[in-house]
Amino acid sequence: MTVIQPLISHRGARWPRSLVVLVIARAVNRLGSFAMAFMAVALVEVHGASLATAGAVVTAFGVATIPSRLLGGWMADTVGRRPTIVAGLVACAVAQLVIAASPGIAGALIGATLLGLAYEIYEPASQALIAESVEVERRPQAYGLYGAAMAVAGVAAGAVAALVGGIDLRLLFVADALTCLCAAVLVLALVRDTTARGVRRQRSGPSPWRDRRLLTMLALGTGFATAWILSTIALPLTVSARGHDAAATGWLLVVAALTTIAGQRLLRGAAARPFTLIRSGLVLMAVGFAVIAYAAPLPLLALGSAIVALGEVLLLGPPIALVAGLAATDGSRAGYLAAYGTCWGIAQTIGPMLATGLLSHGVPTVWLAGACLCLALAVVTAPVASVTFTELRR
């Protein structure tokens, strides 16, 4: 069985070009990824849909992202990393244009479903390519850099959304399509898929769904992703409930992005154990949630957001790096990453319904529920990891 490597500092070594290009391309793509946040609003304001109908369309998108991730893993391990990344980005662009050009709700539903089916194709291939571009001990920092770039681009995306959305909500989807195509061009021109032939030769291997280690990580990842979804839905409502204007949410996102960048140093600890970092991240998120639950002044809300962002740093890079190391061959790595990544599709499907139900009992309820979920995961992480990752290697 594959032995999990320790997380070791890369000591300032230069990143390979493929990783740098992937980070830049993902940041460019992220600049337009705000469109889905406005899907429900666009359906209501442009097409006159009811809130229930708009919610059903968004749910259809979330459900479709689950097979999308699995399709992306299969494609990456079959035809190669770069072709899969480009195909996924182009498919997303086409689906976004379908939504923008849709004359009614039915067309928007078709476009949203198509977008969901294409939305996650990119991820397993890009994550596998990152794993194969750097040494094992540098993977957590590489995935952390990827996440930091997305956080920074996400803040800039808010400004773009405010500018474009003020003209016509449908233009948001056009802008998103353009960023997808720009990212595809960057990858096609500058990323060399050196693993494609080897991947096709090694495609046989154990199914990730029969690997108890992967299923353990999937359960932990689903819990974390659900907590994260709760926070993203609750944050703007919390800011409004505490008497602040919408701009305050933007400032909190800036604080979170800056914290994410600064927090990358936490991934440079020599010989750090991945599950120690994961437990620490869960505890930090729980603390941040508890602060936000009762914070009213903006500085306290900013403090809570910073603590949550620091926890997210430890819950993004290390788990993905760990999963990337579970695959027995390069040819099965994308499949493992795809299986693990379905945790986000699951969370995106159940999270919104759970969040709205909790919010009906008051704003603090959703944050405290998220904190309890994170603490419960932190408590079970140590014994579950000890049994699953130790006994299976004997």
GROMACS .gro file of C-alpha atoms in nm:
model
  394
    1MET     CA    1   0.000   0.000   0.000
    2THR     CA    2   0.110   0.359  -0.056
    3VAL     CA    3   0.277   0.521   0.243
    4ILE     CA    4   0.172   0.874   0.324
    5GLN     CA    5   0.467   1.111   0.294
    6PRO     CA    6   0.527   1.382   0.556
    7LEU     CA    7   0.464   1.746   0.476
    8ILE     CA    8   0.804   1.910   0.441
    9SER     CA    9   0.895   2.269   0.354
   10HIS     CA   10   1.005   2.334  -0.001
   11ARG     CA   11   1.264   2.580   0.140
   12GLY     CA   12   1.205   2.848  -0.119
   13ALA     CA   13   1.261   2.633  -0.431
   14ARG     CA   14   1.130   2.768  -0.761
   15TRP     CA   15   0.791   2.645  -0.881
   16PRO     CA   16   0.777   2.471  -1.223
   17ARG     CA   17   0.623   2.656  -1.517
   18SER     CA   18   0.326   2.420  -1.548
   19LEU     CA   19   0.220   2.497  -1.191
   20VAL     CA   20   0.261   2.873  -1.238
   21VAL     CA   21   0.054   2.866  -1.557
   22LEU     CA   22  -0.218   2.656  -1.393
   23VAL     CA   23  -0.234   2.901  -1.101
   24ILE     CA   24  -0.259   3.200  -1.336
   25ALA     CA   25  -0.519   3.027  -1.554
   26ARG     CA   26  -0.727   2.935  -1.249
   27ALA     CA   27  -0.710   3.292  -1.124
   28VAL     CA   28  -0.825   3.422  -1.464
   29ASN     CA   29  -1.111   3.173  -1.463
   30ARG     CA   30  -1.199   3.267  -1.106
   31LEU     CA   31  -1.245   3.631  -1.211
   32GLY     CA   32  -1.561   3.524  -1.391
   33SER     CA   33  -1.685   3.254  -1.159
   34PHE     CA   34  -1.920   3.493  -0.980
   35ALA     CA   35  -2.199   3.421  -1.228
   36MET     CA   36  -2.343   3.120  -1.046
   37ALA     CA   37  -2.391   3.330  -0.733
   38PHE     CA   38  -2.633   3.542  -0.936
   39MET     CA   39  -2.813   3.253  -1.105
   40ALA     CA   40  -3.116   3.263  -0.876
   41VAL     CA   41  -3.135   3.644  -0.893
   42ALA     CA   42  -3.115   3.638  -1.273
   43LEU     CA   43  -3.394   3.380  -1.295
   44VAL     CA   44  -3.621   3.589  -1.074
   45GLU     CA   45  -3.545   3.932  -1.221
   46VAL     CA   46  -3.491   3.845  -1.588
   47HIS     CA   47  -3.727   3.552  -1.640
   48GLY     CA   48  -3.980   3.613  -1.363
   49ALA     CA   49  -3.926   3.276  -1.195
   50SER     CA   50  -4.049   3.209  -0.842
   51LEU     CA   51  -3.796   3.161  -0.564
   52ALA     CA   52  -3.883   2.791  -0.550
   53THR     CA   53  -3.818   2.750  -0.923
   54ALA     CA   54  -3.493   2.944  -0.899
   55GLY     CA   55  -3.385   2.723  -0.610
   56ALA     CA   56  -3.465   2.410  -0.810
   57VAL     CA   57  -3.250   2.529  -1.101
   58VAL     CA   58  -2.955   2.602  -0.870
   59THR     CA   59  -3.001   2.261  -0.706
   60ALA     CA   60  -2.993   2.095  -1.051
   61PHE     CA   61  -2.658   2.263  -1.110
   62GLY     CA   62  -2.524   2.135  -0.778
   63VAL     CA   63  -2.635   1.777  -0.839
   64ALA     CA   64  -2.482   1.779  -1.188
   65THR     CA   65  -2.140   1.874  -1.050
   66ILE     CA   66  -2.105   1.529  -0.889
   67PRO     CA   67  -2.092   1.324  -1.213
   68SER     CA   68  -1.895   1.613  -1.364
   69ARG     CA   69  -1.610   1.557  -1.120
   70LEU     CA   70  -1.608   1.182  -1.186
   71LEU     CA   71  -1.614   1.239  -1.562
   72GLY     CA   72  -1.318   1.473  -1.526
   73GLY     CA   73  -1.121   1.210  -1.337
   74TRP     CA   74  -1.194   0.943  -1.597
   75MET     CA   75  -1.099   1.173  -1.885
   76ALA     CA   76  -0.777   1.286  -1.716
   77ASP     CA   77  -0.667   0.925  -1.662
   78THR     CA   78  -0.772   0.825  -2.015
   79VAL     CA   79  -0.681   1.104  -2.258
   80GLY     CA   80  -0.442   1.309  -2.046
   81ARG     CA   81  -0.442   1.612  -1.817
   82ARG     CA   82  -0.415   1.907  -2.056
   83PRO     CA   83  -0.684   1.795  -2.307
   84THR     CA   84  -0.925   1.737  -2.018
   85ILE     CA   85  -0.858   2.080  -1.867
   86VAL     CA   86  -0.912   2.255  -2.201
   87ALA     CA   87  -1.225   2.052  -2.281
   88GLY     CA   88  -1.375   2.129  -1.940
   89LEU     CA   89  -1.314   2.503  -1.970
   90VAL     CA   90  -1.456   2.521  -2.324
   91ALA     CA   91  -1.763   2.320  -2.219
   92CYS     CA   92  -1.820   2.561  -1.929
   93ALA     CA   93  -1.799   2.856  -2.167
   94VAL     CA   94  -2.058   2.701  -2.402
   95ALA     CA   95  -2.296   2.629  -2.113
   96GLN     CA   96  -2.260   2.984  -1.981
   97LEU     CA   97  -2.349   3.124  -2.323
   98VAL     CA   98  -2.655   2.897  -2.334
   99ILE     CA   99  -2.770   3.046  -2.004
  100ALA     CA  100  -2.701   3.403  -2.123
  101ALA     CA  101  -2.893   3.350  -2.449
  102SER     CA  102  -3.181   3.159  -2.292
  103PRO     CA  103  -3.519   3.319  -2.364
  104GLY     CA  104  -3.692   3.152  -2.069
  105ILE     CA  105  -3.671   2.937  -1.759
  106ALA     CA  106  -3.655   2.607  -1.948
  107GLY     CA  107  -3.347   2.719  -2.140
  108ALA     CA  108  -3.184   2.845  -1.822
  109LEU     CA  109  -3.247   2.506  -1.657
  110ILE     CA  110  -3.084   2.327  -1.951
  111GLY     CA  111  -2.791   2.566  -1.943
  112ALA     CA  112  -2.748   2.531  -1.565
  113THR     CA  113  -2.754   2.151  -1.589
  114LEU     CA  114  -2.501   2.154  -1.874
  115LEU     CA  115  -2.283   2.391  -1.674
  116GLY     CA  116  -2.297   2.160  -1.374
  117LEU     CA  117  -2.195   1.864  -1.592
  118ALA     CA  118  -1.895   2.061  -1.722
  119TYR     CA  119  -1.810   2.263  -1.411
  120GLU     CA  120  -1.584   2.013  -1.232
  121ILE     CA  121  -1.416   1.844  -1.530
  122TYR     CA  122  -1.124   2.082  -1.489
  123GLU     CA  123  -1.043   2.005  -1.126
  124PRO     CA  124  -0.919   1.641  -1.113
  125ALA     CA  125  -0.695   1.694  -1.414
  126SER     CA  126  -0.544   2.017  -1.282
  127GLN     CA  127  -0.494   1.871  -0.934
  128ALA     CA  128  -0.327   1.560  -1.079
  129LEU     CA  129  -0.102   1.773  -1.301
  130ILE     CA  130   0.003   1.980  -0.999
  131ALA     CA  131   0.087   1.661  -0.807
  132GLU     CA  132   0.297   1.538  -1.099
  133SER     CA  133   0.473   1.873  -1.147
  134VAL     CA  134   0.629   1.897  -0.799
  135GLU     CA  135   0.797   1.667  -0.549
  136VAL     CA  136   0.577   1.484  -0.298
  137GLU     CA  137   0.696   1.700  -0.007
  138ARG     CA  138   0.604   2.020  -0.194
  139ARG     CA  139   0.247   1.923  -0.283
  140PRO     CA  140   0.073   2.085   0.018
  141GLN     CA  141   0.238   2.420  -0.058
  142ALA     CA  142   0.156   2.384  -0.429
  143TYR     CA  143  -0.213   2.326  -0.359
  144GLY     CA  144  -0.203   2.606  -0.104
  145LEU     CA  145  -0.064   2.844  -0.366
  146TYR     CA  146  -0.345   2.737  -0.598
  147GLY     CA  147  -0.603   2.814  -0.330
  148ALA     CA  148  -0.445   3.151  -0.243
  149ALA     CA  149  -0.459   3.262  -0.607
  150MET     CA  150  -0.826   3.169  -0.621
  151ALA     CA  151  -0.896   3.367  -0.302
  152VAL     CA  152  -0.732   3.681  -0.437
  153ALA     CA  153  -0.906   3.649  -0.774
  154GLY     CA  154  -1.234   3.591  -0.594
  155VAL     CA  155  -1.212   3.935  -0.432
  156ALA     CA  156  -1.142   4.099  -0.769
  157ALA     CA  157  -1.436   3.904  -0.911
  158GLY     CA  158  -1.668   4.091  -0.677
  159ALA     CA  159  -1.570   4.422  -0.833
  160VAL     CA  160  -1.617   4.281  -1.184
  161ALA     CA  161  -1.957   4.143  -1.085
  162ALA     CA  162  -2.069   4.480  -0.948
  163LEU     CA  163  -1.966   4.654  -1.272
  164VAL     CA  164  -2.108   4.402  -1.520
  165GLY     CA  165  -2.416   4.308  -1.316
  166GLY     CA  166  -2.522   4.672  -1.301
  167ILE     CA  167  -2.564   4.669  -1.679
  168ASP     CA  168  -2.737   4.335  -1.738
  169LEU     CA  169  -2.732   4.022  -1.524
  170ARG     CA  170  -2.704   3.805  -1.835
  171LEU     CA  171  -2.371   3.969  -1.914
  172LEU     CA  172  -2.231   3.801  -1.603
  173PHE     CA  173  -2.254   3.466  -1.779
  174VAL     CA  174  -2.095   3.609  -2.094
  175ALA     CA  175  -1.806   3.743  -1.886
  176ASP     CA  176  -1.768   3.405  -1.716
  177ALA     CA  177  -1.758   3.233  -2.055
  178LEU     CA  178  -1.483   3.468  -2.174
  179THR     CA  179  -1.268   3.398  -1.868
  180CYS     CA  180  -1.311   3.024  -1.925
  181LEU     CA  181  -1.190   3.060  -2.284
  182CYS     CA  182  -0.896   3.280  -2.180
  183ALA     CA  183  -0.792   3.021  -1.920
  184ALA     CA  184  -0.822   2.744  -2.182
  185VAL     CA  185  -0.593   2.936  -2.420
  186LEU     CA  186  -0.332   2.980  -2.145
  187VAL     CA  187  -0.332   2.609  -2.063
  188LEU     CA  188  -0.329   2.502  -2.428
  189ALA     CA  189  -0.039   2.735  -2.512
  190LEU     CA  190   0.184   2.706  -2.207
  191VAL     CA  191   0.116   2.378  -2.022
  192ARG     CA  192   0.288   2.066  -2.154
  193ASP     CA  193   0.109   1.741  -2.069
  194THR     CA  194   0.411   1.522  -2.011
  195THR     CA  195   0.208   1.249  -1.836
  196ALA     CA  196  -0.041   1.166  -2.112
  197ARG     CA  197   0.135   0.858  -2.251
  198GLY     CA  198   0.224   0.722  -1.910
  199VAL     CA  199  -0.130   0.774  -1.794
  200ARG     CA  200  -0.270   0.564  -2.077
  201ARG     CA  201  -0.026   0.282  -2.000
  202GLN     CA  202  -0.101   0.280  -1.628
  203ARG     CA  203  -0.474   0.338  -1.634
  204SER     CA  204  -0.548   0.006  -1.465
  205GLY     CA  205  -0.542   0.013  -1.088
  206PRO     CA  206  -0.756  -0.032  -0.779
  207SER     CA  207  -1.084   0.155  -0.766
  208PRO     CA  208  -1.074   0.451  -0.527
  209TRP     CA  209  -1.422   0.353  -0.409
  210ARG     CA  210  -1.275   0.035  -0.259
  211ASP     CA  211  -0.999   0.219  -0.075
  212ARG     CA  212  -1.103   0.282   0.285
  213ARG     CA  213  -0.843   0.555   0.316
  214LEU     CA  214  -1.003   0.748   0.032
  215LEU     CA  215  -1.352   0.695   0.175
  216THR     CA  216  -1.228   0.827   0.510
  217MET     CA  217  -1.095   1.142   0.342
  218LEU     CA  218  -1.420   1.176   0.146
  219ALA     CA  219  -1.624   1.172   0.468
  220LEU     CA  220  -1.399   1.432   0.633
  221GLY     CA  221  -1.398   1.643   0.317
  222THR     CA  222  -1.776   1.637   0.290
  223GLY     CA  223  -1.808   1.760   0.647
  224PHE     CA  224  -1.563   2.044   0.593
  225ALA     CA  225  -1.717   2.139   0.258
  226THR     CA  226  -2.066   2.150   0.413
  227ALA     CA  227  -1.941   2.380   0.689
  228TRP     CA  228  -1.780   2.603   0.426
  229ILE     CA  229  -2.103   2.622   0.223
  230LEU     CA  230  -2.295   2.719   0.537
  231SER     CA  231  -2.053   3.005   0.599
  232THR     CA  232  -2.064   3.141   0.243
  233ILE     CA  233  -2.444   3.154   0.249
  234ALA     CA  234  -2.466   3.297   0.599
  235LEU     CA  235  -2.196   3.566   0.578
  236PRO     CA  236  -2.378   3.833   0.371
  237LEU     CA  237  -2.699   3.776   0.569
  238THR     CA  238  -2.506   3.807   0.895
  239VAL     CA  239  -2.343   4.131   0.784
  240SER     CA  240  -2.683   4.275   0.694
  241ALA     CA  241  -2.841   4.156   1.020
  242ARG     CA  242  -2.567   4.332   1.219
  243GLY     CA  243  -2.650   4.665   1.056
  244HIS     CA  244  -2.370   4.689   0.798
  245ASP     CA  245  -2.411   4.761   0.427
  246ALA     CA  246  -2.326   4.520   0.146
  247ALA     CA  247  -1.981   4.676   0.098
  248ALA     CA  248  -1.882   4.539   0.439
  249THR     CA  249  -1.908   4.185   0.304
  250GLY     CA  250  -1.659   4.278   0.035
  251TRP     CA  251  -1.414   4.406   0.296
  252LEU     CA  252  -1.449   4.082   0.493
  253LEU     CA  253  -1.365   3.887   0.178
  254VAL     CA  254  -1.056   4.104   0.132
  255VAL     CA  255  -0.948   4.025   0.488
  256ALA     CA  256  -1.002   3.654   0.425
  257ALA     CA  257  -0.800   3.664   0.101
  258LEU     CA  258  -0.507   3.844   0.266
  259THR     CA  259  -0.516   3.596   0.553
  260THR     CA  260  -0.511   3.309   0.305
  261ILE     CA  261  -0.195   3.447   0.146
  262ALA     CA  262  -0.021   3.506   0.479
  263GLY     CA  263  -0.136   3.167   0.607
  264GLN     CA  264   0.060   2.978   0.343
  265ARG     CA  265   0.355   2.992   0.583
  266LEU     CA  266   0.172   2.744   0.804
  267LEU     CA  267   0.224   2.481   0.535
  268ARG     CA  268   0.601   2.515   0.550
  269GLY     CA  269   0.653   2.340   0.883
  270ALA     CA  270   0.921   2.073   0.852
  271ALA     CA  271   0.797   1.713   0.883
  272ALA     CA  272   0.444   1.826   0.981
  273ARG     CA  273   0.185   1.550   0.993
  274PRO     CA  274  -0.115   1.606   0.761
  275PHE     CA  275  -0.382   1.503   1.012
  276THR     CA  276  -0.237   1.736   1.275
  277LEU     CA  277  -0.285   2.022   1.029
  278ILE     CA  278  -0.634   1.905   0.937
  279ARG     CA  279  -0.741   1.891   1.303
  280SER     CA  280  -0.592   2.235   1.364
  281GLY     CA  281  -0.778   2.372   1.063
  282LEU     CA  282  -1.109   2.234   1.186
  283VAL     CA  283  -1.058   2.384   1.531
  284LEU     CA  284  -0.967   2.723   1.383
  285MET     CA  285  -1.280   2.720   1.168
  286ALA     CA  286  -1.493   2.635   1.472
  287VAL     CA  287  -1.342   2.925   1.668
  288GLY     CA  288  -1.393   3.165   1.378
  289PHE     CA  289  -1.755   3.055   1.338
  290ALA     CA  290  -1.818   3.110   1.709
  291VAL     CA  291  -1.675   3.462   1.689
  292ILE     CA  292  -1.889   3.554   1.388
  293ALA     CA  293  -2.201   3.406   1.551
  294TYR     CA  294  -2.211   3.684   1.811
  295ALA     CA  295  -1.989   3.957   1.663
  296ALA     CA  296  -2.160   4.286   1.581
  297PRO     CA  297  -1.878   4.541   1.522
  298LEU     CA  298  -1.708   4.509   1.186
  299PRO     CA  299  -1.359   4.458   1.338
  300LEU     CA  300  -1.485   4.152   1.528
  301LEU     CA  301  -1.649   4.015   1.214
  302ALA     CA  302  -1.317   4.069   1.036
  303LEU     CA  303  -1.136   3.882   1.313
  304GLY     CA  304  -1.375   3.588   1.283
  305SER     CA  305  -1.336   3.585   0.903
  306ALA     CA  306  -0.958   3.586   0.935
  307ILE     CA  307  -0.962   3.291   1.176
  308VAL     CA  308  -1.191   3.096   0.943
  309ALA     CA  309  -0.965   3.172   0.645
  310LEU     CA  310  -0.662   3.051   0.842
  311GLY     CA  311  -0.841   2.724   0.911
  312GLU     CA  312  -0.931   2.687   0.545
  313VAL     CA  313  -0.563   2.710   0.450
  314LEU     CA  314  -0.499   2.394   0.651
  315LEU     CA  315  -0.806   2.220   0.511
  316LEU     CA  316  -0.741   2.271   0.141
  317GLY     CA  317  -0.377   2.199   0.060
  318PRO     CA  318  -0.287   1.912   0.298
  319PRO     CA  319  -0.595   1.691   0.235
  320ILE     CA  320  -0.563   1.716  -0.144
  321ALA     CA  321  -0.191   1.643  -0.123
  322LEU     CA  322  -0.266   1.344   0.096
  323VAL     CA  323  -0.528   1.207  -0.145
  324ALA     CA  324  -0.291   1.258  -0.439
  325GLY     CA  325  -0.047   1.028  -0.259
  326LEU     CA  326  -0.299   0.748  -0.212
  327ALA     CA  327  -0.308   0.645  -0.577
  328ALA     CA  328  -0.094   0.343  -0.658
  329THR     CA  329  -0.001   0.481  -1.003
  330ASP     CA  330  -0.002   0.813  -1.188
  331GLY     CA  331  -0.269   0.663  -1.410
  332SER     CA  332  -0.517   0.635  -1.123
  333ARG     CA  333  -0.435   0.963  -0.947
  334ALA     CA  334  -0.698   1.177  -1.119
  335GLY     CA  335  -0.960   0.912  -1.037
  336TYR     CA  336  -0.871   0.936  -0.669
  337LEU     CA  337  -0.880   1.314  -0.676
  338ALA     CA  338  -1.213   1.307  -0.860
  339ALA     CA  339  -1.368   1.070  -0.606
  340TYR     CA  340  -1.249   1.290  -0.319
  341GLY     CA  341  -1.369   1.603  -0.497
  342THR     CA  342  -1.729   1.481  -0.504
  343CYS     CA  343  -1.745   1.604  -0.145
  344TRP     CA  344  -1.795   1.954  -0.285
  345GLY     CA  345  -2.081   1.846  -0.508
  346ILE     CA  346  -2.249   1.670  -0.216
  347ALA     CA  347  -2.202   1.976   0.006
  348GLN     CA  348  -2.327   2.210  -0.264
  349THR     CA  349  -2.641   2.000  -0.294
  350ILE     CA  350  -2.729   1.967   0.075
  351GLY     CA  351  -2.561   2.281   0.210
  352PRO     CA  352  -2.801   2.548   0.081
  353MET     CA  353  -3.108   2.364   0.209
  354LEU     CA  354  -2.942   2.307   0.546
  355ALA     CA  355  -2.831   2.670   0.567
  356THR     CA  356  -3.175   2.814   0.492
  357GLY     CA  357  -3.333   2.581   0.747
  358LEU     CA  358  -3.087   2.685   1.017
  359LEU     CA  359  -3.118   3.054   0.931
  360SER     CA  360  -3.491   3.035   1.002
  361HIS     CA  361  -3.393   2.987   1.367
  362GLY     CA  362  -3.172   3.295   1.374
  363VAL     CA  363  -2.836   3.399   1.231
  364PRO     CA  364  -2.624   3.266   1.522
  365THR     CA  365  -2.775   2.919   1.478
  366VAL     CA  366  -2.613   2.850   1.142
  367TRP     CA  367  -2.269   2.960   1.266
  368LEU     CA  368  -2.291   2.756   1.585
  369ALA     CA  369  -2.407   2.453   1.387
  370GLY     CA  370  -2.105   2.493   1.159
  371ALA     CA  371  -1.877   2.525   1.462
  372CYS     CA  372  -2.019   2.208   1.618
  373LEU     CA  373  -1.975   2.021   1.290
  374CYS     CA  374  -1.608   2.128   1.268
  375LEU     CA  375  -1.539   2.031   1.630
  376ALA     CA  376  -1.705   1.692   1.582
  377LEU     CA  377  -1.487   1.629   1.276
  378ALA     CA  378  -1.177   1.735   1.470
  379VAL     CA  379  -1.261   1.490   1.750
  380VAL     CA  380  -1.307   1.190   1.519
  381THR     CA  381  -1.017   1.272   1.287
  382ALA     CA  382  -0.743   1.135   1.514
  383PRO     CA  383  -0.886   0.788   1.591
  384VAL     CA  384  -1.030   0.735   1.243
  385ALA     CA  385  -0.705   0.836   1.075
  386SER     CA  386  -0.503   0.622   1.313
  387VAL     CA  387  -0.705   0.308   1.239
  388THR     CA  388  -0.760   0.361   0.866
  389PHE     CA  389  -0.418   0.486   0.767
  390THR     CA  390  -0.211   0.262   0.997
  391GLU     CA  391  -0.381  -0.078   0.986
  392LEU     CA  392  -0.425  -0.075   0.608
  393ARG     CA  393  -0.050  -0.035   0.559
  394ARG     CA  394   0.042  -0.345   0.761
   0.00000   0.00000   0.00000
